[in-house]
PDB file of C-alpha atoms in Angstrom:
ATOM      1  CA  MET A  14     -20.416  -4.307 -14.320  1.00 81.00           C
ATOM      2  CA  SER A  15     -16.659  -4.818 -14.749  1.00 93.00           C
ATOM      3  CA  PRO A  16     -16.036  -7.938 -16.835  1.00 94.00           C
ATOM      4  CA  ARG A  17     -12.692  -9.730 -16.577  1.00 95.00           C
ATOM      5  CA  ASP A  18     -10.409  -9.715 -19.588  1.00 97.00           C
ATOM      6  CA  THR A  19      -6.998 -11.102 -20.463  1.00 98.00           C
ATOM      7  CA  VAL A  20      -4.242  -9.720 -22.646  1.00 97.00           C
ATOM      8  CA  ALA A  21      -1.585 -12.174 -23.856  1.00 98.00           C
ATOM      9  CA  GLU A  22       1.302 -11.017 -26.054  1.00 98.00           C
ATOM     10  CA  THR A  23       4.855 -12.000 -26.864  1.00 98.00           C
ATOM     11  CA  ILE A  24       7.712  -9.586 -27.426  1.00 97.00           C
ATOM     12  CA  GLY A  25      10.757 -11.516 -28.575  1.00 97.00           C
ATOM     13  CA  THR A  26      11.401 -14.090 -25.849  1.00 96.00           C
ATOM     14  CA  LEU A  27       9.096 -12.383 -23.335  1.00 98.00           C
ATOM     15  CA  GLY A  28       5.566 -13.704 -22.823  1.00 98.00           C
ATOM     16  CA  ILE A  29       3.247 -11.213 -21.111  1.00 98.00           C
ATOM     17  CA  THR A  30      -0.185 -12.003 -19.688  1.00 98.00           C
ATOM     18  CA  ILE A  31      -2.373  -9.389 -18.016  1.00 98.00           C
ATOM     19  CA  ASP A  32      -5.589 -10.334 -16.201  1.00 98.00           C
ATOM     20  CA  TYR A  33      -7.833  -7.427 -15.202  1.00 97.00           C
ATOM     21  CA  SER A  34     -11.371  -6.116 -14.770  1.00 97.00           C
ATOM     22  CA  ARG A  35     -12.732  -3.519 -17.200  1.00 97.00           C
ATOM     23  CA  PRO A  36     -14.949  -0.909 -15.529  1.00 97.00           C
ATOM     24  CA  ALA A  37     -17.046   1.363 -17.780  1.00 97.00           C
ATOM     25  CA  ARG A  38     -16.981   5.153 -17.957  1.00 96.00           C
ATOM     26  CA  ARG A  39     -20.789   5.458 -18.052  1.00 95.00           C
ATOM     27  CA  GLY A  40     -20.619   9.222 -18.659  1.00 94.00           C
ATOM     28  CA  ARG A  41     -18.402   9.852 -15.645  1.00 95.00           C
ATOM     29  CA  THR A  42     -15.209  11.903 -15.513  1.00 95.00           C
ATOM     30  CA  ILE A  43     -12.489   9.285 -15.014  1.00 96.00           C
ATOM     31  CA  TRP A  44      -9.206  11.018 -14.174  1.00 96.00           C
ATOM     32  CA  GLY A  45      -9.385  13.080 -11.005  1.00 95.00           C
ATOM     33  CA  ASP A  46     -12.910  11.873 -10.155  1.00 95.00           C
ATOM     34  CA  VAL A  47     -13.562   8.105 -10.507  1.00 95.00           C
ATOM     35  CA  VAL A  48      -9.778   7.627 -10.282  1.00 96.00           C
ATOM     36  CA  PRO A  49      -8.452  10.262  -7.848  1.00 95.00           C
ATOM     37  CA  PHE A  50      -5.116  11.904  -8.512  1.00 96.00           C
ATOM     38  CA  ASP A  51      -2.280  11.429  -6.009  1.00 96.00           C
ATOM     39  CA  ARG A  52      -3.543   8.049  -4.695  1.00 96.00           C
ATOM     40  CA  VAL A  53      -2.599   4.517  -5.705  1.00 97.00           C
ATOM     41  CA  TRP A  54      -5.403   2.982  -7.763  1.00 96.00           C
ATOM     42  CA  ARG A  55      -6.077  -0.726  -8.386  1.00 94.00           C
ATOM     43  CA  LEU A  56      -5.878  -0.269 -12.195  1.00 96.00           C
ATOM     44  CA  GLY A  57      -9.241  -1.883 -12.793  1.00 95.00           C
ATOM     45  CA  ALA A  58     -11.987  -3.156 -10.520  1.00 94.00           C
ATOM     46  CA  ASP A  59     -12.581  -6.035  -8.127  1.00 93.00           C
ATOM     47  CA  MET A  60      -9.471  -8.261  -7.951  1.00 93.00           C
ATOM     48  CA  ALA A  61      -6.136  -6.491  -8.396  1.00 95.00           C
ATOM     49  CA  THR A  62      -4.838  -6.453 -11.959  1.00 97.00           C
ATOM     50  CA  GLN A  63      -2.150  -9.108 -12.433  1.00 97.00           C
ATOM     51  CA  ILE A  64       0.738  -9.350 -14.843  1.00 98.00           C
ATOM     52  CA  THR A  65       2.753 -12.492 -15.499  1.00 98.00           C
ATOM     53  CA  LEU A  66       6.157 -12.201 -17.173  1.00 98.00           C
ATOM     54  CA  SER A  67       7.596 -15.425 -18.578  1.00 98.00           C
ATOM     55  CA  ALA A  68      11.153 -14.056 -18.561  1.00 98.00           C
ATOM     56  CA  ASP A  69      13.121 -11.207 -17.036  1.00 98.00           C
ATOM     57  CA  ALA A  70      11.935  -7.885 -18.455  1.00 98.00           C
ATOM     58  CA  MET A  71      12.718  -4.207 -18.663  1.00 98.00           C
ATOM     59  CA  VAL A  72       9.695  -2.058 -17.838  1.00 98.00           C
ATOM     60  CA  GLY A  73      10.324   1.611 -18.466  1.00 97.00           C
ATOM     61  CA  GLY A  74      14.056   0.896 -18.326  1.00 95.00           C
ATOM     62  CA  THR A  75      13.750  -0.804 -14.921  1.00 98.00           C
ATOM     63  CA  PHE A  76      14.589  -4.483 -14.406  1.00 98.00           C
ATOM     64  CA  VAL A  77      11.664  -6.714 -13.394  1.00 98.00           C
ATOM     65  CA  PRO A  78      12.387 -10.439 -12.824  1.00 98.00           C
ATOM     66  CA  ALA A  79      10.194 -13.100 -14.405  1.00 98.00           C
ATOM     67  CA  GLY A  80       7.166 -13.806 -12.236  1.00 98.00           C
ATOM     68  CA  ARG A  81       3.623 -12.830 -11.322  1.00 98.00           C
ATOM     69  CA  TYR A  82       2.827  -9.419  -9.870  1.00 98.00           C
ATOM     70  CA  SER A  83      -0.081  -7.067  -9.272  1.00 98.00           C
ATOM     71  CA  LEU A  84      -0.241  -3.793 -11.205  1.00 98.00           C
ATOM     72  CA  TRP A  85      -1.355  -0.501  -9.709  1.00 98.00           C
ATOM     73  CA  MET A  86      -1.259   3.069 -10.879  1.00 98.00           C
ATOM     74  CA  LEU A  87      -0.436   6.355  -9.173  1.00 98.00           C
ATOM     75  CA  PRO A  88      -1.993   9.004 -11.435  1.00 97.00           C
ATOM     76  CA  GLN A  89      -0.835  12.591 -11.015  1.00 96.00           C
ATOM     77  CA  GLN A  90      -2.606  15.654 -12.357  1.00 93.00           C
ATOM     78  CA  ALA A  91       0.791  17.254 -12.991  1.00 89.00           C
ATOM     79  CA  GLY A  92       4.169  15.574 -12.971  1.00 87.00           C
ATOM     80  CA  SER A  93       5.037  11.917 -13.462  1.00 92.00           C
ATOM     81  CA  SER A  94       2.309   9.340 -12.981  1.00 97.00           C
ATOM     82  CA  MET A  95       3.619   5.907 -12.024  1.00 98.00           C
ATOM     83  CA  LEU A  96       2.945   2.289 -12.862  1.00 98.00           C
ATOM     84  CA  VAL A  97       3.386   0.362  -9.621  1.00 98.00           C
ATOM     85  CA  ILE A  98       4.523  -3.261  -9.835  1.00 98.00           C
ATOM     86  CA  ASN A  99       3.790  -4.961  -6.540  1.00 98.00           C
ATOM     87  CA  LYS A 100       5.064  -8.356  -5.343  1.00 98.00           C
ATOM     88  CA  GLN A 101       1.623  -9.383  -4.044  1.00 96.00           C
ATOM     89  CA  ALA A 102      -0.488 -11.349  -6.512  1.00 93.00           C
ATOM     90  CA  GLN A 103      -3.991 -12.770  -6.357  1.00 88.00           C
ATOM     91  CA  ILE A 104      -5.291 -10.161  -3.944  1.00 92.00           C
ATOM     92  CA  PHE A 105      -8.419  -8.030  -3.949  1.00 90.00           C
ATOM     93  CA  GLY A 106      -8.027  -4.482  -5.247  1.00 89.00           C
ATOM     94  CA  THR A 107      -8.426  -2.961  -1.777  1.00 89.00           C
ATOM     95  CA  GLN A 108      -5.484  -4.911  -0.299  1.00 94.00           C
ATOM     96  CA  TYR A 109      -2.647  -2.752  -1.650  1.00 96.00           C
ATOM     97  CA  ASN A 110       0.461  -2.705   0.538  1.00 97.00           C
ATOM     98  CA  ALA A 111       3.157  -0.198  -0.506  1.00 97.00           C
ATOM     99  CA  LYS A 112       5.778  -2.187   1.444  1.00 98.00           C
ATOM    100  CA  GLU A 113       5.382  -4.919  -1.207  1.00 98.00           C
ATOM    101  CA  ASP A 114       6.158  -2.618  -4.163  1.00 98.00           C
ATOM    102  CA  LEU A 115       8.859  -4.063  -6.381  1.00 98.00           C
ATOM    103  CA  VAL A 116       9.237  -0.954  -8.561  1.00 98.00           C
ATOM    104  CA  ARG A 117       7.490   2.220  -9.633  1.00 98.00           C
ATOM    105  CA  VAL A 118       8.112   3.336 -13.196  1.00 98.00           C
ATOM    106  CA  PRO A 119       7.051   6.599 -14.859  1.00 98.00           C
ATOM    107  CA  LEU A 120       4.201   6.534 -17.350  1.00 98.00           C
ATOM    108  CA  THR A 121       3.895   8.691 -20.456  1.00 97.00           C
ATOM    109  CA  ARG A 122       0.545  10.480 -20.697  1.00 97.00           C
ATOM    110  CA  ALA A 123      -1.229  11.420 -23.930  1.00 96.00           C
ATOM    111  CA  PRO A 124      -4.713  12.750 -24.705  1.00 96.00           C
ATOM    112  CA  LEU A 125      -7.107  10.590 -26.727  1.00 97.00           C
ATOM    113  CA  ALA A 126      -9.123  12.044 -29.607  1.00 97.00           C
ATOM    114  CA  THR A 127     -12.049   9.733 -28.821  1.00 96.00           C
ATOM    115  CA  GLN A 128     -13.291   8.740 -25.362  1.00 95.00           C
ATOM    116  CA  VAL A 129     -12.644   5.096 -24.419  1.00 97.00           C
ATOM    117  CA  GLU A 130     -15.742   3.713 -22.680  1.00 97.00           C
ATOM    118  CA  ARG A 131     -14.194   0.707 -20.932  1.00 98.00           C
ATOM    119  CA  LEU A 132     -10.765   0.530 -19.294  1.00 98.00           C
ATOM    120  CA  THR A 133      -8.455  -1.108 -21.806  1.00 98.00           C
ATOM    121  CA  LEU A 134      -4.991  -2.524 -21.172  1.00 98.00           C
ATOM    122  CA  ALA A 135      -2.908  -3.616 -24.142  1.00 98.00           C
ATOM    123  CA  ILE A 136       0.573  -4.391 -25.345  1.00 98.00           C
ATOM    124  CA  ASP A 137       1.066  -2.192 -28.404  1.00 96.00           C
ATOM    125  CA  SER A 138       4.388  -1.608 -30.209  1.00 95.00           C
ATOM    126  CA  ALA A 139       6.412  -2.931 -27.224  1.00 97.00           C
ATOM    127  CA  ARG A 140       4.553  -0.674 -24.790  1.00 98.00           C
ATOM    128  CA  LEU A 141       2.136  -1.510 -21.999  1.00 98.00           C
ATOM    129  CA  VAL A 142      -0.782   0.837 -22.696  1.00 98.00           C
ATOM    130  CA  ILE A 143      -3.636   1.959 -20.419  1.00 98.00           C
ATOM    131  CA  ARG A 144      -6.588   3.672 -22.122  1.00 98.00           C
ATOM    132  CA  TRP A 145      -9.708   4.984 -20.418  1.00 97.00           C
ATOM    133  CA  GLY A 146     -11.806   8.079 -20.733  1.00 97.00           C
ATOM    134  CA  ASP A 147      -9.863  10.808 -22.491  1.00 96.00           C
ATOM    135  CA  LEU A 148      -6.301   9.685 -21.641  1.00 97.00           C
ATOM    136  CA  GLU A 149      -3.733   7.076 -22.597  1.00 97.00           C
ATOM    137  CA  TRP A 150      -0.833   6.137 -20.335  1.00 97.00           C
ATOM    138  CA  SER A 151       2.061   3.970 -21.528  1.00 98.00           C
ATOM    139  CA  VAL A 152       5.458   2.546 -20.643  1.00 98.00           C
ATOM    140  CA  PRO A 153       7.962   0.554 -22.744  1.00 98.00           C
ATOM    141  CA  ILE A 154       8.230  -3.161 -21.989  1.00 98.00           C
ATOM    142  CA  ALA A 155      10.832  -5.524 -23.447  1.00 98.00           C
ATOM    143  CA  PRO A 156      12.792  -8.695 -22.710  1.00 98.00           C
ATOM    144  CA  LYS A 157      15.917  -8.204 -20.584  1.00 96.00           C
TER     145      LYS A 157
END
């Protein structure tokens, strides 16, 4: 139901690989229902979403050392939603431990004109982009 996918991009000297599962909308309301507001979400399905950075990076203006991390999201109905970069990698999506958070960086939220059926993560114009349902969330990402 939630096939695995991989995103691999290069920005300057920074190689970025994201491995994640892509759940489908299937007519459901995503934000606030399937993905509750005010709770950390696994940013996908099944295994936790993982990001590998080949070099030191700046994510939303925050330093993140080269390495492999899990990605999570803290969506807010109002106020700043956060991308959570956690030091644990290769864990199941129910094994989140806030004590292992490396950083939390604010996401920019924008409405989408067309519904996105399957969760989609991408690197687009030096931004990490999350699209699903009727919303897009993004944060700048660049080499340090």
